[in-house]
Every structure is written in structure tokens, then in C-alpha cells.
PDB file of C-alpha atoms in Angstrom:
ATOM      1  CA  UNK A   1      22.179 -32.952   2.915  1.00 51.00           C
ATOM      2  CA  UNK A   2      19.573 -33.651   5.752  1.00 52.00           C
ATOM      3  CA  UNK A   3      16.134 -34.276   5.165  1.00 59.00           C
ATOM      4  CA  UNK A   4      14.062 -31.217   6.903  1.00 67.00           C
ATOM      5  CA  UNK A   5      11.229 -31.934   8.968  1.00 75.00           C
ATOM      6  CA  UNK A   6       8.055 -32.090   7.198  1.00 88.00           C
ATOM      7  CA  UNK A   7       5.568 -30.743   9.622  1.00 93.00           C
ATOM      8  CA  UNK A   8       3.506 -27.965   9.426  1.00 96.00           C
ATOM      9  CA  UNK A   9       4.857 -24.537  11.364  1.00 95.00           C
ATOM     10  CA  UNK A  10       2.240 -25.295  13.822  1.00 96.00           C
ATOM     11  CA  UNK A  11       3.072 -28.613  15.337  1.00 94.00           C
ATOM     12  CA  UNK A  12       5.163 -28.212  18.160  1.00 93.00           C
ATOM     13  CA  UNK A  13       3.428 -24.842  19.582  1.00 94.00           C
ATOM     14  CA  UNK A  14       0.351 -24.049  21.705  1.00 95.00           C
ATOM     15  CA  UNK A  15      -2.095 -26.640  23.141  1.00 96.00           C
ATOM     16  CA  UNK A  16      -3.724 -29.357  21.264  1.00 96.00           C
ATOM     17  CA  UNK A  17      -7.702 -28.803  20.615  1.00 93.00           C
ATOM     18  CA  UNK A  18      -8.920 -31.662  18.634  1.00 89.00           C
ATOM     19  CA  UNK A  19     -12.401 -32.509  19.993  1.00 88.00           C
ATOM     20  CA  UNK A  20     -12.644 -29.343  22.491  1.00 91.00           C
ATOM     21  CA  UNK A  21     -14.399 -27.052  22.254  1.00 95.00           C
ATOM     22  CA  UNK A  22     -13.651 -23.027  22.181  1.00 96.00           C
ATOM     23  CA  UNK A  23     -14.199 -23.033  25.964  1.00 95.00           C
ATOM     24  CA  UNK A  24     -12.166 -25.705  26.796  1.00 96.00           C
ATOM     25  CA  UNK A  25      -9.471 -25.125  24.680  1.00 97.00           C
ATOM     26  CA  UNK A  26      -9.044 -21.642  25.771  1.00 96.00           C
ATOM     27  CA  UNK A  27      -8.836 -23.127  29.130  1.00 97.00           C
ATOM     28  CA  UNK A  28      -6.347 -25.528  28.680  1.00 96.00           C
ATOM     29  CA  UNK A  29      -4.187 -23.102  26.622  1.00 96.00           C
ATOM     30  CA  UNK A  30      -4.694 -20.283  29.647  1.00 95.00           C
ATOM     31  CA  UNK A  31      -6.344 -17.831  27.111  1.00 95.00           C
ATOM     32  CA  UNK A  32      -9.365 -17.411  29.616  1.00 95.00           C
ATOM     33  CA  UNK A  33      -8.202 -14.473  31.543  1.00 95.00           C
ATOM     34  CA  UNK A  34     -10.053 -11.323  32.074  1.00 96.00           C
ATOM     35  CA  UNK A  35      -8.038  -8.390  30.493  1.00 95.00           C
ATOM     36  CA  UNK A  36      -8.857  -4.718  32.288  1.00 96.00           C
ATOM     37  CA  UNK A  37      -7.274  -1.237  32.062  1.00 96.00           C
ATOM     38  CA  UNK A  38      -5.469   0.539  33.887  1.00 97.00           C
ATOM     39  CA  UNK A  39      -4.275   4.313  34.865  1.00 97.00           C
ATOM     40  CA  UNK A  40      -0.349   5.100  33.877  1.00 96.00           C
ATOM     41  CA  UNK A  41       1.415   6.588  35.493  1.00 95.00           C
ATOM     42  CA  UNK A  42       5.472   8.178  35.971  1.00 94.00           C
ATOM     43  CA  UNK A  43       7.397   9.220  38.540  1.00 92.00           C
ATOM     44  CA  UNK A  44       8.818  12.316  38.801  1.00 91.00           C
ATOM     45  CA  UNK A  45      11.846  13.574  41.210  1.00 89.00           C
ATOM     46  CA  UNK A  46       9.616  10.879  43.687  1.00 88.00           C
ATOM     47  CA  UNK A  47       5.898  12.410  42.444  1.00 93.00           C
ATOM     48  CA  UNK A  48       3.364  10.301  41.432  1.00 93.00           C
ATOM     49  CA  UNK A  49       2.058  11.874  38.170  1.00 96.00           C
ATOM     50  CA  UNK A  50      -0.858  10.697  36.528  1.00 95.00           C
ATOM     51  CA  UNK A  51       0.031  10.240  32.632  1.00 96.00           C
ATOM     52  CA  UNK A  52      -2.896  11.712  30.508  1.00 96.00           C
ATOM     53  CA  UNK A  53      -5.502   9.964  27.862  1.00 96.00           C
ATOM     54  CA  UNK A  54      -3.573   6.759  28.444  1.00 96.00           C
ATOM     55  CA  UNK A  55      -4.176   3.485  29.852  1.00 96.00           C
ATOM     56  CA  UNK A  56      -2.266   0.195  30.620  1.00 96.00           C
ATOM     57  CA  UNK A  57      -3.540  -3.269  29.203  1.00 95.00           C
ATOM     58  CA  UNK A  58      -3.004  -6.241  31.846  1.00 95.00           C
ATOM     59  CA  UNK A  59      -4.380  -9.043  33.034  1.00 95.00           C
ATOM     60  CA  UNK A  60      -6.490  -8.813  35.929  1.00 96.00           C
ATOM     61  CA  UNK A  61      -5.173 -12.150  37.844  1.00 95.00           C
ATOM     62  CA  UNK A  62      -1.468 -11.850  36.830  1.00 94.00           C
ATOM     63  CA  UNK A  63      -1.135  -8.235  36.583  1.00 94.00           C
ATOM     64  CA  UNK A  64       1.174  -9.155  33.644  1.00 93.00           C
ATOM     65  CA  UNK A  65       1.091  -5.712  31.492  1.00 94.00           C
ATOM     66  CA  UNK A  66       0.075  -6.157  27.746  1.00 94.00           C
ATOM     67  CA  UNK A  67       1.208  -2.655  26.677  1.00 93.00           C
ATOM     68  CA  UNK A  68       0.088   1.511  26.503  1.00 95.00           C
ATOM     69  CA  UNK A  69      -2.882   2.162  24.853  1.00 94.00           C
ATOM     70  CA  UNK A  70      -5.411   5.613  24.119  1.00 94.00           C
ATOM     71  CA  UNK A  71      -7.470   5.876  26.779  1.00 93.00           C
ATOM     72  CA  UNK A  72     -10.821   5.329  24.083  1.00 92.00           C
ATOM     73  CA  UNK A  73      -8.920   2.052  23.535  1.00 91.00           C
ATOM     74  CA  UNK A  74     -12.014  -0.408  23.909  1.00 89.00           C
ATOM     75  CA  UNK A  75     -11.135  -4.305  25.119  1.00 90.00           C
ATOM     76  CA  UNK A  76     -12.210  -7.512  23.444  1.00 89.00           C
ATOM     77  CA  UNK A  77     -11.582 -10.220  25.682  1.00 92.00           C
ATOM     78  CA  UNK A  78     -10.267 -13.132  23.719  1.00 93.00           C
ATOM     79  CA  UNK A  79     -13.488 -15.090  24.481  1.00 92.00           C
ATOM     80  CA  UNK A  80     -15.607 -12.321  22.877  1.00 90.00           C
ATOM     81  CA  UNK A  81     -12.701 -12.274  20.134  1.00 90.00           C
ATOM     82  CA  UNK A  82     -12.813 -15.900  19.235  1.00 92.00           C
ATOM     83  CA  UNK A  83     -16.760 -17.187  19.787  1.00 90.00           C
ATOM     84  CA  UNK A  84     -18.138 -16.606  16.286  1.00 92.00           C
ATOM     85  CA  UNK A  85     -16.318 -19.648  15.671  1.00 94.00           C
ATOM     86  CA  UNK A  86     -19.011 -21.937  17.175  1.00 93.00           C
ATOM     87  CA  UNK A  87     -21.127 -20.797  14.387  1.00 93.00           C
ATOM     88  CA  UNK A  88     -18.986 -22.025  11.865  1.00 94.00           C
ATOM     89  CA  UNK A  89     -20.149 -25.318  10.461  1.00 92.00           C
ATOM     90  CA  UNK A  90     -17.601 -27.805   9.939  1.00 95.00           C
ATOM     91  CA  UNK A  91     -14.959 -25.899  11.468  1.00 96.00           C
ATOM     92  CA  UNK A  92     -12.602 -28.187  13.922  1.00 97.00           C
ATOM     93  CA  UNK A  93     -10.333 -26.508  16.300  1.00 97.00           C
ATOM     94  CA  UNK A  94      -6.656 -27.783  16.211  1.00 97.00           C
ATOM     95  CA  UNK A  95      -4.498 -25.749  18.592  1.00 97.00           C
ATOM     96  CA  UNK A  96      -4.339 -22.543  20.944  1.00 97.00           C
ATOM     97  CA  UNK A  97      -1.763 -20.733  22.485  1.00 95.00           C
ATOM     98  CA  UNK A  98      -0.155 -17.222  22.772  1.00 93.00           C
ATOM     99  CA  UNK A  99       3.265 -15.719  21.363  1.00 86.00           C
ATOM    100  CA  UNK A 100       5.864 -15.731  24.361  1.00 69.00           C
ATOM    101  CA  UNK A 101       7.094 -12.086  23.029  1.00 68.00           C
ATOM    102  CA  UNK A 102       4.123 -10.850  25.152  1.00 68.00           C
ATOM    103  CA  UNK A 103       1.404  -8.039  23.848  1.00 76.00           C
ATOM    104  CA  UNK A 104      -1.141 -10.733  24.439  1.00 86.00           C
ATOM    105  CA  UNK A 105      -0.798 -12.188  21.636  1.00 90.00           C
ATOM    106  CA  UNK A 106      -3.041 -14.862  21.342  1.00 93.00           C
ATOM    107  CA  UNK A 107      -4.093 -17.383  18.491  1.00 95.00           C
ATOM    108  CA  UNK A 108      -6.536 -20.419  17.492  1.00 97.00           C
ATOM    109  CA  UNK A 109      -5.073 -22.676  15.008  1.00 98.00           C
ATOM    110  CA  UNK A 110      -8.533 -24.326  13.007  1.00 97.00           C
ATOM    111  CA  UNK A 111      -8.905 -26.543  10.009  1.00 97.00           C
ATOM    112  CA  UNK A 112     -12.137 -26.896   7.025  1.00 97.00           C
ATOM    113  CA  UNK A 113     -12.957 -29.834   5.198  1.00 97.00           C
ATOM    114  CA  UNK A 114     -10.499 -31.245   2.542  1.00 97.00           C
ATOM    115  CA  UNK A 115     -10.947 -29.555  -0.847  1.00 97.00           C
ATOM    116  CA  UNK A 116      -9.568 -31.893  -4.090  1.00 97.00           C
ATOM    117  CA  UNK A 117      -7.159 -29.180  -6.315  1.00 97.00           C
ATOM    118  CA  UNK A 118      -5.603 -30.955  -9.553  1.00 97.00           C
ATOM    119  CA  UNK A 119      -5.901 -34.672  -7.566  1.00 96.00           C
ATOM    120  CA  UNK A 120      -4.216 -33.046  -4.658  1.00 96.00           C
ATOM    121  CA  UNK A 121      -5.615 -33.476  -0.949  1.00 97.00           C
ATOM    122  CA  UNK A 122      -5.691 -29.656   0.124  1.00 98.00           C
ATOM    123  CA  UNK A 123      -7.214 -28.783   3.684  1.00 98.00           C
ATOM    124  CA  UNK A 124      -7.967 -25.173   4.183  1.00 98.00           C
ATOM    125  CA  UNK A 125      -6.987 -23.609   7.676  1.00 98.00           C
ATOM    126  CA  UNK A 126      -8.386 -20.532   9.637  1.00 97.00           C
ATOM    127  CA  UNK A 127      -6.038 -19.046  11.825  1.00 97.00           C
ATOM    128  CA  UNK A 128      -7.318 -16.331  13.605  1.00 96.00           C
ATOM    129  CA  UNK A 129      -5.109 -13.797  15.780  1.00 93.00           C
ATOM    130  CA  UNK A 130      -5.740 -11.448  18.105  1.00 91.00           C
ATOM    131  CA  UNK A 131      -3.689  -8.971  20.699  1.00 91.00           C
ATOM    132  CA  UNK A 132      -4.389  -6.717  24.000  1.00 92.00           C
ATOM    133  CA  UNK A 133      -1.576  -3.965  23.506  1.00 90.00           C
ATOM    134  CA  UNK A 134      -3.316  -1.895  20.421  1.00 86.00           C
ATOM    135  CA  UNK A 135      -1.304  -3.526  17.971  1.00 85.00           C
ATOM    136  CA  UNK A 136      -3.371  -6.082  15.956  1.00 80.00           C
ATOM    137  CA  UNK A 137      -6.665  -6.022  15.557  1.00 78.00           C
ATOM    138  CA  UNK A 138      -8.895  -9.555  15.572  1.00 87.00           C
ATOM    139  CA  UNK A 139      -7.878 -11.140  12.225  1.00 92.00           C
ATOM    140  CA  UNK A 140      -7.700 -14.224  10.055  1.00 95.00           C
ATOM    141  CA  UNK A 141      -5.277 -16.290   8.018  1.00 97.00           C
ATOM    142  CA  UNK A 142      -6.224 -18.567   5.170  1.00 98.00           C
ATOM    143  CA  UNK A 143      -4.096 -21.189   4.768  1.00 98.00           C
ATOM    144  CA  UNK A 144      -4.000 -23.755   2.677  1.00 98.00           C
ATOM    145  CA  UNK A 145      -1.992 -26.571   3.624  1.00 98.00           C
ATOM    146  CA  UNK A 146      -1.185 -29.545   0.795  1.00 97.00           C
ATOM    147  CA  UNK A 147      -1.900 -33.033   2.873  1.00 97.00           C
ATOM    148  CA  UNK A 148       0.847 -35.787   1.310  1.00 96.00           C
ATOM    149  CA  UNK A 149       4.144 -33.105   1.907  1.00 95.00           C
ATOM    150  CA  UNK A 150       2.591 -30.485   4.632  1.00 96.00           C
ATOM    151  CA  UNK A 151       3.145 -27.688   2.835  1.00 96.00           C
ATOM    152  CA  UNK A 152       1.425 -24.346   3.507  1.00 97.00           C
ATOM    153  CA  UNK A 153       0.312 -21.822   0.750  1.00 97.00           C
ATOM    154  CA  UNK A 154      -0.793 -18.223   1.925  1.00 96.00           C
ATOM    155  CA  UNK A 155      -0.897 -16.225  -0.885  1.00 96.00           C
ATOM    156  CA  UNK A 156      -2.092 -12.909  -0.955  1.00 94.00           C
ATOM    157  CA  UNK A 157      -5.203 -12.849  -4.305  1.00 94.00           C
ATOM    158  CA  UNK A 158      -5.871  -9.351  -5.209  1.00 89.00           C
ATOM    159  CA  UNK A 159      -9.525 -10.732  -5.695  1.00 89.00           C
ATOM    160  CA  UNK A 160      -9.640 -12.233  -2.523  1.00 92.00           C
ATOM    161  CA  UNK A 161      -6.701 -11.073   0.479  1.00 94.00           C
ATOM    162  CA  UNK A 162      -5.385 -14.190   2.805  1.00 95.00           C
ATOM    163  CA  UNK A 163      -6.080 -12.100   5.491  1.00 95.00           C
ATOM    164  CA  UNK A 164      -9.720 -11.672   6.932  1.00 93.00           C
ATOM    165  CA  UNK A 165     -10.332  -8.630   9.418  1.00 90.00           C
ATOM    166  CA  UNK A 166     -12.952  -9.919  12.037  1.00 85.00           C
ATOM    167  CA  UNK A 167     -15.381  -6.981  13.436  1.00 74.00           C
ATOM    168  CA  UNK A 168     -16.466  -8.599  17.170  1.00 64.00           C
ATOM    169  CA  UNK A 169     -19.877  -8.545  17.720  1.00 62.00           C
ATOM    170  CA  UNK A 170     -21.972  -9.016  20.608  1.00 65.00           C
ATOM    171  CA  UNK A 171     -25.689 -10.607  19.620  1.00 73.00           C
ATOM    172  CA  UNK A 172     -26.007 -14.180  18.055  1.00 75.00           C
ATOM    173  CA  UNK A 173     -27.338 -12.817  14.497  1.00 83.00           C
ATOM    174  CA  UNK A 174     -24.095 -10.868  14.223  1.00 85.00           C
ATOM    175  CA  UNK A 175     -22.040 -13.387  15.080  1.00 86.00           C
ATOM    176  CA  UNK A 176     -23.717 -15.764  12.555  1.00 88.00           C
ATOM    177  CA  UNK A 177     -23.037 -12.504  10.057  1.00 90.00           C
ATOM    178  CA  UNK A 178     -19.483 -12.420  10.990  1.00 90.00           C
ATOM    179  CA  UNK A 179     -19.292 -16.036  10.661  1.00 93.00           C
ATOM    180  CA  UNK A 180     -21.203 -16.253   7.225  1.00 93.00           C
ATOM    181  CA  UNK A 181     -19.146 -13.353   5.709  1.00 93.00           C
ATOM    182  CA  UNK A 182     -15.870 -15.137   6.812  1.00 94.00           C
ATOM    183  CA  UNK A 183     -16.575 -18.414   5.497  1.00 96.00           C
ATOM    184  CA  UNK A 184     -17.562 -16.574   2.441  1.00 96.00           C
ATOM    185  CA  UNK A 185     -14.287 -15.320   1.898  1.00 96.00           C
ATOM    186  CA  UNK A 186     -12.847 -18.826   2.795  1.00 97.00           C
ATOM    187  CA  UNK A 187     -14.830 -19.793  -0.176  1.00 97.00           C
ATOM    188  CA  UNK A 188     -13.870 -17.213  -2.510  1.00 97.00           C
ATOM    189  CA  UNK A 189     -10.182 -17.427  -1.771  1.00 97.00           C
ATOM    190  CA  UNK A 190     -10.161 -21.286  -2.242  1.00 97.00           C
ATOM    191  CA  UNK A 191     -11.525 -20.805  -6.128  1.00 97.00           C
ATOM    192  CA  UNK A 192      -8.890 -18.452  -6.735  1.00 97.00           C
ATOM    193  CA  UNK A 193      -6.508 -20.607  -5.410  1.00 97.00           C
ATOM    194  CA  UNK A 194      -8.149 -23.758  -7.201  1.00 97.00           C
ATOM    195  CA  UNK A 195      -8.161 -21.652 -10.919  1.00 97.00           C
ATOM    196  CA  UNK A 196      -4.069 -20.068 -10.390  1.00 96.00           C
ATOM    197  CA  UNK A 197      -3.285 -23.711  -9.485  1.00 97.00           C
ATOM    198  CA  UNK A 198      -5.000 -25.178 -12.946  1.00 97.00           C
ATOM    199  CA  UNK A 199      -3.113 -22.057 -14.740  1.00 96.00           C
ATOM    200  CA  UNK A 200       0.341 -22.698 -13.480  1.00 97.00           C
ATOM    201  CA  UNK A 201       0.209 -26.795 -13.886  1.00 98.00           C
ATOM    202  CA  UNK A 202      -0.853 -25.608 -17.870  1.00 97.00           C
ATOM    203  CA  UNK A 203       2.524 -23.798 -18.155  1.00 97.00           C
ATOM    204  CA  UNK A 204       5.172 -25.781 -18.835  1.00 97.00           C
ATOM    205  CA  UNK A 205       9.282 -25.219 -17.963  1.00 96.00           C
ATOM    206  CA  UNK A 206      12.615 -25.480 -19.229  1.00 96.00           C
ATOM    207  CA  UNK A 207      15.282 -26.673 -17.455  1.00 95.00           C
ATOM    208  CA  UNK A 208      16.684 -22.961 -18.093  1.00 96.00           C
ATOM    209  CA  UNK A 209      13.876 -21.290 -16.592  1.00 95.00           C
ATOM    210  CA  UNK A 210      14.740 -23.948 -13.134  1.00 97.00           C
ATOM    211  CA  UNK A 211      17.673 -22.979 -13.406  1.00 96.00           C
ATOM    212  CA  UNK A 212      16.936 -19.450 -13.617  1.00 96.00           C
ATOM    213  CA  UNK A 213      14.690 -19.166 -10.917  1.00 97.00           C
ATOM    214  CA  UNK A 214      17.816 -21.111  -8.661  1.00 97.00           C
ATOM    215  CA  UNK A 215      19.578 -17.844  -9.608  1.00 96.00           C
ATOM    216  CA  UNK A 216      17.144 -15.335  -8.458  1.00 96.00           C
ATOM    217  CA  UNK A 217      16.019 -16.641  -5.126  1.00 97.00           C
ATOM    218  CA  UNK A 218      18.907 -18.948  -3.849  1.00 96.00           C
ATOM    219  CA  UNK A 219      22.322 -16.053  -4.088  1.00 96.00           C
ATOM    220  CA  UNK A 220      25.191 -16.659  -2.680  1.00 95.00           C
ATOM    221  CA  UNK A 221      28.185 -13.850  -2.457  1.00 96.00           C
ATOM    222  CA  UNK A 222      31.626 -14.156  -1.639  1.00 94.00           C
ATOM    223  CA  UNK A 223      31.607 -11.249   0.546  1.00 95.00           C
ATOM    224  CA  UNK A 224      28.846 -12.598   2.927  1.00 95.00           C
ATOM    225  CA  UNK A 225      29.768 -15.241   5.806  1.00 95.00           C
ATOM    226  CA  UNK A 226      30.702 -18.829   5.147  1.00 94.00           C
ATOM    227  CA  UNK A 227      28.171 -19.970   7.326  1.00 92.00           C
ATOM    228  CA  UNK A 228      25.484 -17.517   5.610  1.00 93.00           C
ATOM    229  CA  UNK A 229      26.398 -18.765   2.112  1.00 95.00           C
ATOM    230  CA  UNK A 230      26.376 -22.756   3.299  1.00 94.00           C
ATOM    231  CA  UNK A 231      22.743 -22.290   4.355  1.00 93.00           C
ATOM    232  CA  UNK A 232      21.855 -20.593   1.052  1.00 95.00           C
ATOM    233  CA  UNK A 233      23.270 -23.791  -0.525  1.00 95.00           C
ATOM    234  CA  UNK A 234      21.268 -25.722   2.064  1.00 93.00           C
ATOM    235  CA  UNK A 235      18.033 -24.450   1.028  1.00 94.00           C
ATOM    236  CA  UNK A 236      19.054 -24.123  -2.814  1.00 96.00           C
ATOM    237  CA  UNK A 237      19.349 -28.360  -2.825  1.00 95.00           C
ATOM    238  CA  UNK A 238      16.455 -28.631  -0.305  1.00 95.00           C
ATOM    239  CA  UNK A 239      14.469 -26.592  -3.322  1.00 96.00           C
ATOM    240  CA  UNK A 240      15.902 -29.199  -5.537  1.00 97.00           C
ATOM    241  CA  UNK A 241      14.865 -31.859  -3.635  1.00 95.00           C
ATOM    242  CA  UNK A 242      11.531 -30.866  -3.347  1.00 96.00           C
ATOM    243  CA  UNK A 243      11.122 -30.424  -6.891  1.00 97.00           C
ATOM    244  CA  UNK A 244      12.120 -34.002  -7.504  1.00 96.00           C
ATOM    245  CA  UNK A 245      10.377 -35.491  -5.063  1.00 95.00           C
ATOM    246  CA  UNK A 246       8.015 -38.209  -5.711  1.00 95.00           C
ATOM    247  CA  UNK A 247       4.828 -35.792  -4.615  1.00 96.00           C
ATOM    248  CA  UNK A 248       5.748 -33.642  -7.092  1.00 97.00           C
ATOM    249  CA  UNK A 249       5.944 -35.726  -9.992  1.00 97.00           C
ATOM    250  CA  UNK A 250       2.220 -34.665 -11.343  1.00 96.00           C
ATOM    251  CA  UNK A 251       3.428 -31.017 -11.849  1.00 98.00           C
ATOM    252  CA  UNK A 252       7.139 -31.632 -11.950  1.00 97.00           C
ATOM    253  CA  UNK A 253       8.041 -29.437 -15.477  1.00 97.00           C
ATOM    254  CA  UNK A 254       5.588 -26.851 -14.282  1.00 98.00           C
ATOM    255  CA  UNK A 255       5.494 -23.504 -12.811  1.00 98.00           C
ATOM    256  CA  UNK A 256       2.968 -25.208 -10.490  1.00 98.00           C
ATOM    257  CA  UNK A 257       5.768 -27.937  -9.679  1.00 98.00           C
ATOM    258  CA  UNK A 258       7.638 -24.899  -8.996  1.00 98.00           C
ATOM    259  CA  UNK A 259       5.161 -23.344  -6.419  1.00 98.00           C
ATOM    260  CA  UNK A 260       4.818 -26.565  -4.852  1.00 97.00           C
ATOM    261  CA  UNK A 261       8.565 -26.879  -4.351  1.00 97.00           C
ATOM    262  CA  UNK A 262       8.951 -23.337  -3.116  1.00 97.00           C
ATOM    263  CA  UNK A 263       5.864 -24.061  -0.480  1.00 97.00           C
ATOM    264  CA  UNK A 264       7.846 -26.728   0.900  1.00 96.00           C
ATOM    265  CA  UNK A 265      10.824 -25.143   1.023  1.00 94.00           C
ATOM    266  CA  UNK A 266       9.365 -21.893   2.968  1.00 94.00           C
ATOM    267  CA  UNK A 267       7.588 -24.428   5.267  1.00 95.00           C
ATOM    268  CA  UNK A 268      10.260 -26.297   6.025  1.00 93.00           C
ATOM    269  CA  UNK A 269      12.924 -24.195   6.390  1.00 88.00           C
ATOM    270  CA  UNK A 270      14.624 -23.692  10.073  1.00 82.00           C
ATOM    271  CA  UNK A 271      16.804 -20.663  10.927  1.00 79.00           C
ATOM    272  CA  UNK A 272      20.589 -20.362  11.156  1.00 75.00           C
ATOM    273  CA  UNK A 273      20.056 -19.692  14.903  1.00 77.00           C
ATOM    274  CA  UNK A 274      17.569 -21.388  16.924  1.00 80.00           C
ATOM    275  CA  UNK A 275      16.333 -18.895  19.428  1.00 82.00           C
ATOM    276  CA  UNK A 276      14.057 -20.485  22.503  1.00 80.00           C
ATOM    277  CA  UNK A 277      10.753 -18.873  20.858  1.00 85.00           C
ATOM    278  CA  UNK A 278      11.907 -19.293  17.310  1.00 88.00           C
ATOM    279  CA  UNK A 279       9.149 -21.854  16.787  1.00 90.00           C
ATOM    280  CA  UNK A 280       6.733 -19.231  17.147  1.00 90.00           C
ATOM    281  CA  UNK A 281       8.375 -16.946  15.451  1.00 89.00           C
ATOM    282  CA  UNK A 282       8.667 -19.339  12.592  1.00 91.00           C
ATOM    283  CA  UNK A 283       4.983 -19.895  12.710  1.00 93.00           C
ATOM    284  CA  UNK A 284       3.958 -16.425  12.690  1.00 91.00           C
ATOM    285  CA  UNK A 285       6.470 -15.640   9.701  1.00 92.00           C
ATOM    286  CA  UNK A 286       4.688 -18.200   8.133  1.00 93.00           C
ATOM    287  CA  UNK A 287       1.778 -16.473   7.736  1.00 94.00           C
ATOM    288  CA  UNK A 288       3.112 -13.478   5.810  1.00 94.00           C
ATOM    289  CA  UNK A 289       2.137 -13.580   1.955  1.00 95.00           C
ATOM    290  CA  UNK A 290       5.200 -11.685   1.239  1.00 95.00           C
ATOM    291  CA  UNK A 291       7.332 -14.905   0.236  1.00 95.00           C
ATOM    292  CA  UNK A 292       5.221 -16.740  -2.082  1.00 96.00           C
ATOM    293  CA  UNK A 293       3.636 -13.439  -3.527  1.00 96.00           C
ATOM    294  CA  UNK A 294       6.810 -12.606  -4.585  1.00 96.00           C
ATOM    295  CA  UNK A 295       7.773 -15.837  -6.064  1.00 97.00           C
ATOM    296  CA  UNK A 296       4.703 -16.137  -8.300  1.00 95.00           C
ATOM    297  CA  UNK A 297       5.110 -13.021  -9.202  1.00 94.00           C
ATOM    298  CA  UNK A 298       8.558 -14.204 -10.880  1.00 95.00           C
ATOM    299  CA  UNK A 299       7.514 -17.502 -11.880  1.00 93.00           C
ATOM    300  CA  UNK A 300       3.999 -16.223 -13.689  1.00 85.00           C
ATOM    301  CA  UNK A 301       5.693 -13.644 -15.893  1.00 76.00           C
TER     302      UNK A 301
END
């Protein structure tokens, strides 16, 4: 089988950032627009009609519409969104852009200092989201991405969630506050990830228990499609691969050599269908928890 690409879900989307700053970069990845409301409105039998207590997001210079909202919806322009970031230390901005589904969806890809778990080069990312149609609120996603393979590990710790809801602020003391409390939960989420890490490389495997967890997340049936069941094979030896591979020899035998191969595999993984945005959808999937949550679930019991 093909090698799959080992890149991180974020390197062929938005605009590169390294060395800008959060003005520039929004800039260069058009995320500097004003954002205003609007009246709704519907026609009726050729009347005008004013729609009641609700409003139209859109941008101001575009008029591209964003979506219905209440009328008490209140906007946070993706400048006031974003800016607590400059109060960050250490904090380097990687990549901006916005999801081409619309919604104004927009993101800022960021990256911490490298952390050392079990010999392991691991470099905790912020990526924070935020939308203009009511649907999302301003939020962040830990991840933790493993440097020699590019794997990415969000994992949702009931001690410590992957996900960070940002409260905006106006003045500079709250924004240090919002940016304290954040990287305090950064902190927090990396020594639970640090102490599951030294648990799972302690417990060893069998080659039964491989092959049982082969069973439970790679299924084929006969009464699916032949192309379906050929990429469930795909990813089944891709698994295997990853396993073997010479980056996971340290925890190879281990339910943490486990995790690491699943990591890769979710990662890494392409669709069956290649849509023209499903690069971004493949990088916003990849920050759902639901995957790996439920595979450690499995492979811890």
C-alpha cells in the first residue's frame, strides 16, 4: 500500500503566519473585515415585510451574509476575538484562514514551546475558532502534535477538556486574565496528557489484544461496497504500519504504542472522496475528541 502523507491537517490551508504578527496575519488571510447587522426582511405577494427580533450577520465591504441571528445577538469582530493572544508569552502564530462553507468561520492556527513526554518531542498547539452566524462561540483547541511522525492528539481529559471557551474582553487587565486563565489550562491539560502517556507506555500488550483492537475499529462487511471495504483494509495496514514503524519502536508492545499508531492513523487518513474543501473539512474533523476518546477508552480497559 501507499505511504500517506505525513503532515499535519493544517498544512495546506489558510495563510502562513510565522513571524507576523496578529495584525498582519489577519490581513494577509482577509480576516480584517468589519462585520455589522442588519434588518431581515421577506417578501410577501411583492410587500416588503420587516421580519421581527431578527437580524442578518454580513460583512460590511462584501455584503457577503454570515447567517440569521436574535436581534440581542452582540458582534465580536474577529480582531476583538483573537487579540488576547498578544499577551501570551511564547505563543508563535502559524496560520490563519476561514472555512469556505461560509458562517464566518474563521481560525488562527498557533504553536507553544516543545514539551519532552517519555523522550518524545511534543509541541503543544492553540487553535482558536471563532464564527459570525450565532453558531460557535470564540473557542480553543489543544493540540498536541508529536514532532518526528506529525501526529496530532486531542483528547478530551475529564480533569482538563481540549476545548477552552474564550470570554472576549475589552480592557488590557482582562485580556491578560483571559490570557493567564487559558495558558493555565494549556498547562493543566499538558500534565494530564504527560501522566496518561507514562500510564499507557507501563501497560504492556499481547499480540491478541493487537489483534483485537484490529477487530473492533478496522470492520469490514460483505454487505457494504467493495470500494468501502478496500479503504477499511487501507487504513487497517496503514494502522499496522504505523505500529511498526521505526518511531514507534520505544512504545511498540504498549497501549501507548497503540495510541501513537491510532494518532497517526486519524491524522493521516484522507477520504474516499476528495471534495474541493475537504482539506478543511479534514482539519476541522480533526479537532473533535470523539475519535481518540473513544479509542482509549477501549484500549485502557
Amino acid at each position: 500500500m501507499k505511504m500517506m502523507n505525513r503532515t499535519t491537517t493544517w498544512s495546506n490551508i489558510g495563510v502562513e503566519g510565522k513571524g507576523q504578527n496578529l495584525d498582519n496575519l489577519l490581513a494577509a488571510a482577509d480576516l480584517d473585515y468589519t462585520v455589522v447587522l442588519r434588518d431581515l426582511f421577506t417578501e410577501v405577494e411583492g410587500q416588503k415585510i420587516l421580519v421581527p427580533n431578527k437580524k442578518v450577520t454580513m460583512r460590511e465591504d462584501t455584503n457577503q451574509v454570515f447567517g440569521v441571528v436574535s436581534d440581542r445577538y452582540q458582534i465580536c469582530q474577529n480582531r476583538e476575538a483573537l487579540d488576547f493572544v498578544n499577551y501570551i508569552e511564547n505563543i508563535e502564530l502559524l496560520k490563519a484562514g476561514s472555512y469556505a462553507n461560509g458562517g464566518g468561520y474563521s481560525y488562527l492556527i498557533s504553536q507553544l514551546p516543545e514539551v519532552k513526554v517519555l523522550g518524545d518531542e511534543i509541541r503543544p498547539h492553540l487553535i482558536f475558532q471563532t464564527s459570525h452566524d450565532g453558531s460557535s462561540s470564540v473557542k480553543a483547541t489543544i493540540c498536541m502534535l508529536r514532532i518526528v511522525c506529525q501526529n496530532q492528539f486531542v483528547h478530551a481529559f475529564k480533569e482538563s477538556p481540549a476545548t477552552i471557551k474564550i470570554t472576549h474582553s475589552g480592557n488590557m487587565g482582562e485580556k491578560l486574565q483571559t490570557a493567564q486563565a487559558t495558558m493555565l489550562q494549556v498547562h493543566d491539560y499538558v500534565q494530564h496528557f504527560e501522566k496518561q502517556a507514562e500510564y499507557l507506555a507501563g501497560k504492556k500488550i499481547t499480540p491478541q489484544t493487537f489483534n483485537r483492537v484490529l477487530e473492533r475499529f478496522f470492520v469490514t462487511n460483505p454487505e457494504w461496497s467493495d470500494r468501502w471495504n478496500q479503504k477499511v483494509e487501507e487504513q487497517r495496514e496503514y494502522f499496522i504500519q504505523a505500529y511498526n514503524s521505526d518511531d514507534n519502536q520505544n512504545f511498540k508492545g504498549t497501549r501507548w504504542g497503540l495510541v501513537n499508531a491510532y494518532a497517526d492513523f486519524i491524522t493521516h487518513d484522507e477520504p474516499i472522496r476528495k471534495t474541493n474543501n475537504w482539506e478543511d473539512s479534514r482539519f476541522f474533523g480533526s479537532l473533535n475528541s470523539a475519535p481518540m476518546d473513544q479509542f482509549l477508552e477501549y484500549v485502557t480497559i
